[in-house]
PDB file of C-alpha atoms in Angstrom:
ATOM      1  CA  MET A 590     -62.453 114.573 -11.274  1.00  0.00           C
ATOM      2  CA  THR A 591     -59.790 115.715  -8.740  1.00  0.00           C
ATOM      3  CA  VAL A 592     -58.206 113.146  -6.662  1.00  0.00           C
ATOM      4  CA  GLU A 593     -56.721 114.750  -3.509  1.00  0.00           C
ATOM      5  CA  PRO A 594     -53.165 114.052  -2.530  1.00  0.00           C
ATOM      6  CA  LEU A 595     -52.105 111.937   0.436  1.00  0.00           C
ATOM      7  CA  LEU A 596     -50.157 113.838   2.884  1.00  0.00           C
ATOM      8  CA  LEU A 597     -47.854 111.760   4.915  1.00  0.00           C
ATOM      9  CA  PRO A 598     -45.553 114.121   6.708  1.00  0.00           C
ATOM     10  CA  GLU A 599     -42.796 112.706   9.142  1.00  0.00           C
ATOM     11  CA  PRO A 600     -43.814 113.804  12.499  1.00  0.00           C
ATOM     12  CA  GLY A 601     -41.193 115.070  14.939  1.00  0.00           C
ATOM     13  CA  PRO A 602     -40.598 113.471  18.447  1.00  0.00           C
ATOM     14  CA  GLY A 603     -43.526 113.557  20.717  1.00  0.00           C
ATOM     15  CA  PRO A 604     -43.681 116.276  23.374  1.00  0.00           C
ATOM     16  CA  GLU A 605     -43.092 115.829  27.133  1.00  0.00           C
ATOM     17  CA  ARG A 606     -46.231 116.403  28.839  1.00  0.00           C
ATOM     18  CA  LEU A 607     -45.138 116.102  32.544  1.00  0.00           C
ATOM     19  CA  ARG A 608     -42.457 118.111  34.460  1.00  0.00           C
ATOM     20  CA  HIS A 609     -38.831 116.542  34.464  1.00  0.00           C
ATOM     21  CA  ASP A 610     -36.292 117.237  36.918  1.00  0.00           C
ATOM     22  CA  ALA A 611     -33.716 119.243  35.565  1.00  0.00           C
ATOM     23  CA  GLU A 612     -30.810 118.067  37.668  1.00  0.00           C
ATOM     24  CA  LEU A 613     -30.876 114.587  36.263  1.00  0.00           C
ATOM     25  CA  ARG A 614     -28.428 114.977  33.530  1.00  0.00           C
ATOM     26  CA  ALA A 615     -25.803 116.762  35.622  1.00  0.00           C
ATOM     27  CA  LEU A 616     -25.886 113.821  38.100  1.00  0.00           C
ATOM     28  CA  ASP A 617     -24.444 110.841  35.773  1.00  0.00           C
ATOM     29  CA  ARG A 618     -20.915 112.107  35.830  1.00  0.00           C
ATOM     30  CA  THR A 619     -20.906 111.964  39.604  1.00  0.00           C
ATOM     31  CA  PHE A 620     -22.395 108.682  40.380  1.00  0.00           C
ATOM     32  CA  ASP A 621     -19.867 106.220  39.494  1.00  0.00           C
ATOM     33  CA  ARG A 622     -17.260 108.143  41.952  1.00  0.00           C
ATOM     34  CA  ILE A 623     -20.174 108.249  44.648  1.00  0.00           C
ATOM     35  CA  ARG A 624     -20.870 104.448  44.139  1.00  0.00           C
ATOM     36  CA  ASP A 625     -17.451 103.253  44.513  1.00  0.00           C
ATOM     37  CA  THR A 626     -16.628 105.293  47.536  1.00  0.00           C
ATOM     38  CA  VAL A 627     -19.850 103.997  49.044  1.00  0.00           C
ATOM     39  CA  ASN A 628     -19.045 100.686  48.382  1.00  0.00           C
ATOM     40  CA  THR A 629     -15.808 100.884  49.754  1.00  0.00           C
ATOM     41  CA  GLY A 630     -17.327 102.077  53.109  1.00  0.00           C
ATOM     42  CA  ILE A 631     -20.015  99.452  52.953  1.00  0.00           C
ATOM     43  CA  ASP A 632     -17.243  96.804  52.792  1.00  0.00           C
ATOM     44  CA  VAL A 633     -15.651  98.216  55.757  1.00  0.00           C
ATOM     45  CA  LEU A 634     -18.968  98.354  57.805  1.00  0.00           C
ATOM     46  CA  ASN A 635     -19.783  94.928  56.493  1.00  0.00           C
ATOM     47  CA  ASP A 636     -16.352  93.812  58.227  1.00  0.00           C
ATOM     48  CA  LEU A 637     -17.558  95.420  61.432  1.00  0.00           C
ATOM     49  CA  GLY A 638     -20.713  93.038  61.226  1.00  0.00           C
ATOM     50  CA  CYS A 639     -23.557  95.442  59.681  1.00  0.00           C
ATOM     51  CA  GLY A 640     -24.490  93.088  56.893  1.00  0.00           C
ATOM     52  CA  LEU A 641     -25.131  95.746  54.321  1.00  0.00           C
ATOM     53  CA  ARG A 642     -25.666  95.026  50.524  1.00  0.00           C
ATOM     54  CA  ARG A 643     -23.204  96.804  48.067  1.00  0.00           C
ATOM     55  CA  LEU A 644     -24.473  99.124  45.468  1.00  0.00           C
ATOM     56  CA  PRO A 645     -24.705  97.640  41.728  1.00  0.00           C
ATOM     57  CA  GLU A 646     -21.467  98.376  39.807  1.00  0.00           C
ATOM     58  CA  GLU A 647     -23.637  99.535  36.823  1.00  0.00           C
ATOM     59  CA  SER A 648     -23.324 103.109  35.686  1.00  0.00           C
ATOM     60  CA  LEU A 649     -26.513 105.325  36.268  1.00  0.00           C
ATOM     61  CA  GLN A 650     -27.513 105.215  32.781  1.00  0.00           C
ATOM     62  CA  GLU A 651     -26.922 101.326  32.733  1.00  0.00           C
ATOM     63  CA  LEU A 652     -28.690 100.955  35.784  1.00  0.00           C
ATOM     64  CA  VAL A 653     -31.696 103.313  35.396  1.00  0.00           C
ATOM     65  CA  VAL A 654     -32.245 105.293  32.218  1.00  0.00           C
ATOM     66  CA  LEU A 655     -31.695 102.719  29.330  1.00  0.00           C
ATOM     67  CA  PRO A 656     -33.694  99.575  31.130  1.00  0.00           C
ATOM     68  CA  LEU A 657     -36.485 101.629  32.530  1.00  0.00           C
ATOM     69  CA  THR A 658     -38.003 104.597  31.330  1.00  0.00           C
ATOM     70  CA  GLY A 659     -38.894 103.841  27.488  1.00  0.00           C
ATOM     71  CA  ASP A 660     -38.488 106.438  24.805  1.00  0.00           C
ATOM     72  CA  TYR A 661     -41.955 107.978  25.418  1.00  0.00           C
ATOM     73  CA  ARG A 662     -41.376 110.810  22.869  1.00  0.00           C
ATOM     74  CA  ARG A 663     -40.485 108.132  20.246  1.00  0.00           C
ATOM     75  CA  ILE A 664     -43.710 106.550  21.264  1.00  0.00           C
ATOM     76  CA  ARG A 665     -45.728 109.542  20.695  1.00  0.00           C
ATOM     77  CA  GLN A 666     -43.875 110.160  17.289  1.00  0.00           C
ATOM     78  CA  ASN A 667     -45.423 106.833  16.283  1.00  0.00           C
ATOM     79  CA  SER A 668     -48.698 107.566  17.284  1.00  0.00           C
ATOM     80  CA  ALA A 669     -48.888 110.815  15.405  1.00  0.00           C
ATOM     81  CA  ALA A 670     -47.448 108.896  12.265  1.00  0.00           C
ATOM     82  CA  ILE A 671     -50.297 106.254  12.543  1.00  0.00           C
ATOM     83  CA  GLY A 672     -52.557 109.227  13.159  1.00  0.00           C
ATOM     84  CA  HIS A 673     -51.232 110.916   9.656  1.00  0.00           C
ATOM     85  CA  LEU A 674     -51.437 107.304   8.086  1.00  0.00           C
ATOM     86  CA  ASP A 675     -55.244 106.718   9.148  1.00  0.00           C
ATOM     87  CA  ALA A 676     -56.142 110.294   8.050  1.00  0.00           C
ATOM     88  CA  ALA A 677     -54.501 109.380   4.460  1.00  0.00           C
ATOM     89  CA  LEU A 678     -56.280 105.926   4.230  1.00  0.00           C
ATOM     90  CA  ALA A 679     -59.655 107.825   4.818  1.00  0.00           C
ATOM     91  CA  ARG A 680     -58.765 109.997   2.432  1.00  0.00           C
ATOM     92  CA  TYR A 681     -58.066 107.334  -0.116  1.00  0.00           C
ATOM     93  CA  ALA A 682     -61.169 105.360   0.629  1.00  0.00           C
ATOM     94  CA  ALA A 683     -63.138 108.657   0.071  1.00  0.00           C
ATOM     95  CA  SER A 684     -61.316 109.152  -3.262  1.00  0.00           C
ATOM     96  CA  THR A 685     -61.699 105.851  -4.567  1.00  0.00           C
ATOM     97  CA  ALA A 686     -65.495 105.891  -3.655  1.00  0.00           C
ATOM     98  CA  ARG A 687     -65.812 109.044  -5.964  1.00  0.00           C
ATOM     99  CA  MET A 688     -64.114 107.133  -8.402  1.00  0.00           C
ATOM    100  CA  ALA A 689     -66.802 104.569  -8.457  1.00  0.00           C
ATOM    101  CA  LEU A 690     -69.393 107.317  -8.610  1.00  0.00           C
ATOM    102  CA  ALA A 691     -67.696 108.834 -11.799  1.00  0.00           C
ATOM    103  CA  VAL A 692     -67.898 105.844 -13.916  1.00  0.00           C
ATOM    104  CA  GLY A 693     -70.237 106.762 -16.671  1.00  0.00           C
ATOM    105  CA  PRO A 694     -73.812 105.236 -16.840  1.00  0.00           C
ATOM    106  CA  GLY A 695     -73.126 103.849 -20.356  1.00  0.00           C
ATOM    107  CA  TRP A 696     -70.409 101.465 -19.047  1.00  0.00           C
ATOM    108  CA  GLU A 697     -71.527  98.292 -18.571  1.00  0.00           C
ATOM    109  CA  GLY A 698     -70.921  94.435 -18.633  1.00  0.00           C
ATOM    110  CA  ASP A 699     -68.300  92.177 -17.028  1.00  0.00           C
ATOM    111  CA  ALA A 700     -65.519  94.724 -17.315  1.00  0.00           C
ATOM    112  CA  ALA A 701     -67.452  97.814 -15.510  1.00  0.00           C
ATOM    113  CA  ALA A 702     -68.603  95.370 -12.590  1.00  0.00           C
ATOM    114  CA  SER A 703     -65.186  94.038 -12.161  1.00  0.00           C
ATOM    115  CA  TYR A 704     -63.755  97.610 -12.067  1.00  0.00           C
ATOM    116  CA  LEU A 705     -66.372  98.784  -9.602  1.00  0.00           C
ATOM    117  CA  LEU A 706     -65.905  95.750  -7.319  1.00  0.00           C
ATOM    118  CA  ARG A 707     -62.181  96.241  -7.496  1.00  0.00           C
ATOM    119  CA  LEU A 708     -62.407  99.907  -6.327  1.00  0.00           C
ATOM    120  CA  GLY A 709     -65.006  98.483  -3.570  1.00  0.00           C
ATOM    121  CA  ARG A 710     -62.408  96.567  -2.418  1.00  0.00           C
ATOM    122  CA  HIS A 711     -59.884  99.194  -2.451  1.00  0.00           C
ATOM    123  CA  ALA A 712     -62.081 101.505  -0.467  1.00  0.00           C
ATOM    124  CA  ALA A 713     -63.009  98.624   2.204  1.00  0.00           C
ATOM    125  CA  ALA A 714     -59.145  97.645   2.490  1.00  0.00           C
ATOM    126  CA  ALA A 715     -58.398 101.303   3.506  1.00  0.00           C
ATOM    127  CA  ARG A 716     -61.252 101.720   5.725  1.00  0.00           C
ATOM    128  CA  GLY A 717     -60.465  98.606   7.574  1.00  0.00           C
ATOM    129  CA  ALA A 718     -56.816  99.553   8.006  1.00  0.00           C
ATOM    130  CA  GLY A 719     -57.633 102.880   9.075  1.00  0.00           C
ATOM    131  CA  GLU A 720     -60.088 101.357  11.823  1.00  0.00           C
ATOM    132  CA  LEU A 721     -57.229  99.264  12.878  1.00  0.00           C
ATOM    133  CA  LEU A 722     -54.707 101.816  13.066  1.00  0.00           C
ATOM    134  CA  ALA A 723     -57.070 104.401  14.698  1.00  0.00           C
ATOM    135  CA  GLY A 724     -57.699 101.699  17.726  1.00  0.00           C
ATOM    136  CA  ALA A 725     -53.856 101.588  18.366  1.00  0.00           C
ATOM    137  CA  VAL A 726     -53.225 105.269  18.936  1.00  0.00           C
ATOM    138  CA  PRO A 727     -55.002 105.371  22.346  1.00  0.00           C
ATOM    139  CA  ALA A 728     -52.897 102.476  23.388  1.00  0.00           C
ATOM    140  CA  LEU A 729     -49.919 104.174  22.440  1.00  0.00           C
ATOM    141  CA  GLU A 730     -50.681 107.256  24.287  1.00  0.00           C
ATOM    142  CA  GLU A 731     -51.302 105.246  27.147  1.00  0.00           C
ATOM    143  CA  VAL A 732     -48.004 103.584  27.121  1.00  0.00           C
ATOM    144  CA  ALA A 733     -46.373 106.942  26.361  1.00  0.00           C
ATOM    145  CA  ARG A 734     -47.806 108.593  29.362  1.00  0.00           C
ATOM    146  CA  PHE A 735     -46.881 105.698  31.481  1.00  0.00           C
ATOM    147  CA  ALA A 736     -43.506 105.682  30.400  1.00  0.00           C
ATOM    148  CA  GLU A 737     -43.292 109.550  31.013  1.00  0.00           C
ATOM    149  CA  ARG A 738     -44.514 109.039  34.604  1.00  0.00           C
ATOM    150  CA  LEU A 739     -42.055 106.345  35.352  1.00  0.00           C
ATOM    151  CA  ALA A 740     -39.356 108.531  33.870  1.00  0.00           C
ATOM    152  CA  VAL A 741     -40.192 111.176  36.142  1.00  0.00           C
ATOM    153  CA  GLU A 742     -40.193 108.929  38.993  1.00  0.00           C
ATOM    154  CA  VAL A 743     -36.937 107.726  38.006  1.00  0.00           C
ATOM    155  CA  GLU A 744     -35.482 111.036  37.794  1.00  0.00           C
ATOM    156  CA  GLU A 745     -36.741 112.009  41.074  1.00  0.00           C
ATOM    157  CA  LEU A 746     -35.426 108.589  42.654  1.00  0.00           C
ATOM    158  CA  VAL A 747     -31.902 109.168  40.713  1.00  0.00           C
ATOM    159  CA  VAL A 748     -31.548 112.781  42.110  1.00  0.00           C
ATOM    160  CA  GLU A 749     -32.237 111.431  45.896  1.00  0.00           C
ATOM    161  CA  LEU A 750     -29.782 108.509  45.005  1.00  0.00           C
ATOM    162  CA  VAL A 751     -26.972 110.799  44.073  1.00  0.00           C
ATOM    163  CA  ASP A 752     -27.877 113.252  46.679  1.00  0.00           C
ATOM    164  CA  LYS A 753     -27.864 110.845  49.658  1.00  0.00           C
ATOM    165  CA  GLY A 754     -24.751 108.877  48.365  1.00  0.00           C
ATOM    166  CA  THR A 755     -22.960 112.266  47.994  1.00  0.00           C
ATOM    167  CA  ARG A 756     -23.839 112.865  51.840  1.00  0.00           C
ATOM    168  CA  LEU A 757     -22.868 109.203  52.754  1.00  0.00           C
ATOM    169  CA  MET A 758     -19.712 109.558  50.880  1.00  0.00           C
ATOM    170  CA  THR A 759     -18.745 113.043  52.599  1.00  0.00           C
ATOM    171  CA  ARG A 760     -19.685 111.274  55.903  1.00  0.00           C
ATOM    172  CA  LEU A 761     -17.507 108.404  55.192  1.00  0.00           C
ATOM    173  CA  LEU A 762     -14.512 110.356  54.345  1.00  0.00           C
ATOM    174  CA  ALA A 763     -14.876 112.526  57.240  1.00  0.00           C
ATOM    175  CA  ARG A 764     -15.053 109.868  59.557  1.00  0.00           C
ATOM    176  CA  VAL A 765     -12.331 107.819  58.212  1.00  0.00           C
ATOM    177  CA  ALA A 766      -9.136 109.315  56.716  1.00  0.00           C
ATOM    178  CA  GLY A 767      -6.820 106.262  55.575  1.00  0.00           C
ATOM    179  CA  PRO A 768      -6.217 103.040  57.494  1.00  0.00           C
ATOM    180  CA  ALA A 769      -6.030 105.047  60.940  1.00  0.00           C
ATOM    181  CA  GLY A 770      -9.561 106.237  60.494  1.00  0.00           C
ATOM    182  CA  TRP A 771     -11.293 103.098  59.854  1.00  0.00           C
ATOM    183  CA  ALA A 772      -9.098 101.651  62.815  1.00  0.00           C
ATOM    184  CA  VAL A 773     -10.728 104.564  64.769  1.00  0.00           C
ATOM    185  CA  LEU A 774     -14.364 103.833  63.440  1.00  0.00           C
ATOM    186  CA  GLY A 775     -13.766 100.036  64.613  1.00  0.00           C
ATOM    187  CA  ALA A 776     -12.781 101.014  67.906  1.00  0.00           C
ATOM    188  CA  GLU A 777     -15.885 103.324  68.224  1.00  0.00           C
ATOM    189  CA  VAL A 778     -18.024 100.434  67.142  1.00  0.00           C
ATOM    190  CA  ALA A 779     -16.262  98.026  69.510  1.00  0.00           C
ATOM    191  CA  VAL A 780     -17.206 100.241  72.549  1.00  0.00           C
ATOM    192  CA  HIS A 781     -20.600 101.684  71.413  1.00  0.00           C
ATOM    193  CA  GLY A 782     -21.804  98.972  69.172  1.00  0.00           C
ATOM    194  CA  LEU A 783     -23.390  99.796  65.894  1.00  0.00           C
ATOM    195  CA  ASP A 784     -24.974 102.885  67.247  1.00  0.00           C
ATOM    196  CA  ALA A 785     -21.687 104.609  66.160  1.00  0.00           C
ATOM    197  CA  VAL A 786     -22.662 103.986  62.621  1.00  0.00           C
ATOM    198  CA  THR A 787     -26.352 104.287  62.707  1.00  0.00           C
ATOM    199  CA  ASP A 788     -26.201 107.439  60.463  1.00  0.00           C
ATOM    200  CA  LEU A 789     -23.998 105.794  57.958  1.00  0.00           C
ATOM    201  CA  VAL A 790     -26.032 102.462  58.033  1.00  0.00           C
ATOM    202  CA  ASP A 791     -29.446 104.297  57.575  1.00  0.00           C
ATOM    203  CA  ASP A 792     -28.010 106.096  54.490  1.00  0.00           C
ATOM    204  CA  ALA A 793     -26.601 102.998  53.165  1.00  0.00           C
ATOM    205  CA  ARG A 794     -29.810 101.076  53.388  1.00  0.00           C
ATOM    206  CA  ARG A 795     -31.786 103.845  51.997  1.00  0.00           C
ATOM    207  CA  LEU A 796     -29.477 103.877  48.958  1.00  0.00           C
ATOM    208  CA  VAL A 797     -29.937 100.107  48.387  1.00  0.00           C
ATOM    209  CA  ALA A 798     -33.893 100.698  48.816  1.00  0.00           C
ATOM    210  CA  ILE A 799     -33.836 103.267  45.954  1.00  0.00           C
ATOM    211  CA  VAL A 800     -32.102 100.967  43.911  1.00  0.00           C
ATOM    212  CA  ASP A 801     -34.619  98.264  44.587  1.00  0.00           C
ATOM    213  CA  ARG A 802     -37.221 100.368  43.921  1.00  0.00           C
ATOM    214  CA  LEU A 803     -35.555 101.364  40.307  1.00  0.00           C
ATOM    215  CA  LEU A 804     -35.011  97.754  39.449  1.00  0.00           C
ATOM    216  CA  ALA A 805     -38.572  96.883  40.541  1.00  0.00           C
ATOM    217  CA  MET A 806     -39.762  99.170  37.697  1.00  0.00           C
ATOM    218  CA  LYS A 807     -38.405  96.963  35.103  1.00  0.00           C
ATOM    219  CA  VAL A 808     -41.322  94.353  36.032  1.00  0.00           C
ATOM    220  CA  GLU A 809     -43.823  97.380  35.897  1.00  0.00           C
ATOM    221  CA  VAL A 810     -42.742  98.343  32.532  1.00  0.00           C
ATOM    222  CA  VAL A 811     -43.278  94.698  30.950  1.00  0.00           C
ATOM    223  CA  ASP A 812     -46.585  94.317  32.891  1.00  0.00           C
ATOM    224  CA  GLN A 813     -47.990  97.772  31.315  1.00  0.00           C
ATOM    225  CA  VAL A 814     -46.887  96.541  27.833  1.00  0.00           C
ATOM    226  CA  ASP A 815     -48.560  93.324  28.335  1.00  0.00           C
ATOM    227  CA  GLU A 816     -52.018  95.155  29.295  1.00  0.00           C
ATOM    228  CA  HIS A 817     -51.735  96.675  25.824  1.00  0.00           C
ATOM    229  CA  LEU A 818     -50.339  93.935  23.678  1.00  0.00           C
ATOM    230  CA  ASP A 819     -53.575  93.037  22.039  1.00  0.00           C
ATOM    231  CA  ARG A 820     -54.581  96.467  21.184  1.00  0.00           C
ATOM    232  CA  LEU A 821     -51.335  97.267  19.777  1.00  0.00           C
ATOM    233  CA  ALA A 822     -51.115  93.886  18.130  1.00  0.00           C
ATOM    234  CA  ALA A 823     -53.736  95.348  15.655  1.00  0.00           C
ATOM    235  CA  LEU A 824     -50.948  96.892  13.861  1.00  0.00           C
ATOM    236  CA  ARG A 825     -49.720  93.673  12.793  1.00  0.00           C
ATOM    237  CA  ARG A 826     -53.176  92.866  11.189  1.00  0.00           C
ATOM    238  CA  VAL A 827     -53.227  95.721   8.955  1.00  0.00           C
ATOM    239  CA  ALA A 828     -51.169  94.129   6.084  1.00  0.00           C
ATOM    240  CA  ASP A 829     -53.383  91.185   6.389  1.00  0.00           C
ATOM    241  CA  VAL A 830     -56.701  93.136   6.360  1.00  0.00           C
ATOM    242  CA  VAL A 831     -55.490  94.984   3.006  1.00  0.00           C
ATOM    243  CA  ARG A 832     -54.298  91.653   1.563  1.00  0.00           C
ATOM    244  CA  GLU A 833     -57.513  89.869   2.268  1.00  0.00           C
ATOM    245  CA  GLU A 834     -59.712  92.750   0.849  1.00  0.00           C
ATOM    246  CA  LEU A 835     -57.564  93.042  -2.289  1.00  0.00           C
ATOM    247  CA  GLY A 836     -57.336  89.361  -2.847  1.00  0.00           C
ATOM    248  CA  ARG A 837     -60.903  88.626  -2.928  1.00  0.00           C
TER     249      ARG A 837
END
């Protein structure tokens, strides 16, 4: 009897299934400069009574990419690896069953019974482990799809964040050139009220709103993972199932 080999190739990173923003990777280098300039402007506007929140001091990567997106390609890679292992376990179970069928009819007694029982346990362990693994694959794909959708939204928000931040920085620099410029701006506010800086205030508030949305995504990630926690926890039970079947 020929036993088929068990193939466990290492899968590559999973594919991107959604359309991503090509500009994102070019923006991180400019964000720090924009943030620092905008925060300087916000400080001045707050001195005039605008009551604006400053942008966080973290870098774009620290603020957005690392805590929010999740490595959806690695999640899909794990899903593919589980698929390979599931197929290998199914083949192992089938091969073990064929070994039992190949036992000669003349072999009887306790040794034969023990051998056949052992083969049956191996096949049952492989089938049970495979079923647990197969149940986790859809959950992994759902988590990966959610993570990628979130990543696309993050990319779009980051592009808007940098775009509006650049515009606000340009307006601030155009309105104020050195201490004299800030004094002129203060005089305009004294005469016209906050209407004199409405455009600056609106852009600053939009930037803060974008940052708030990005930070809120952290909660969404945790909630999404919690929804699938029980299904993913099945992976932890694979070894227990195998030990239980083989230890009888």
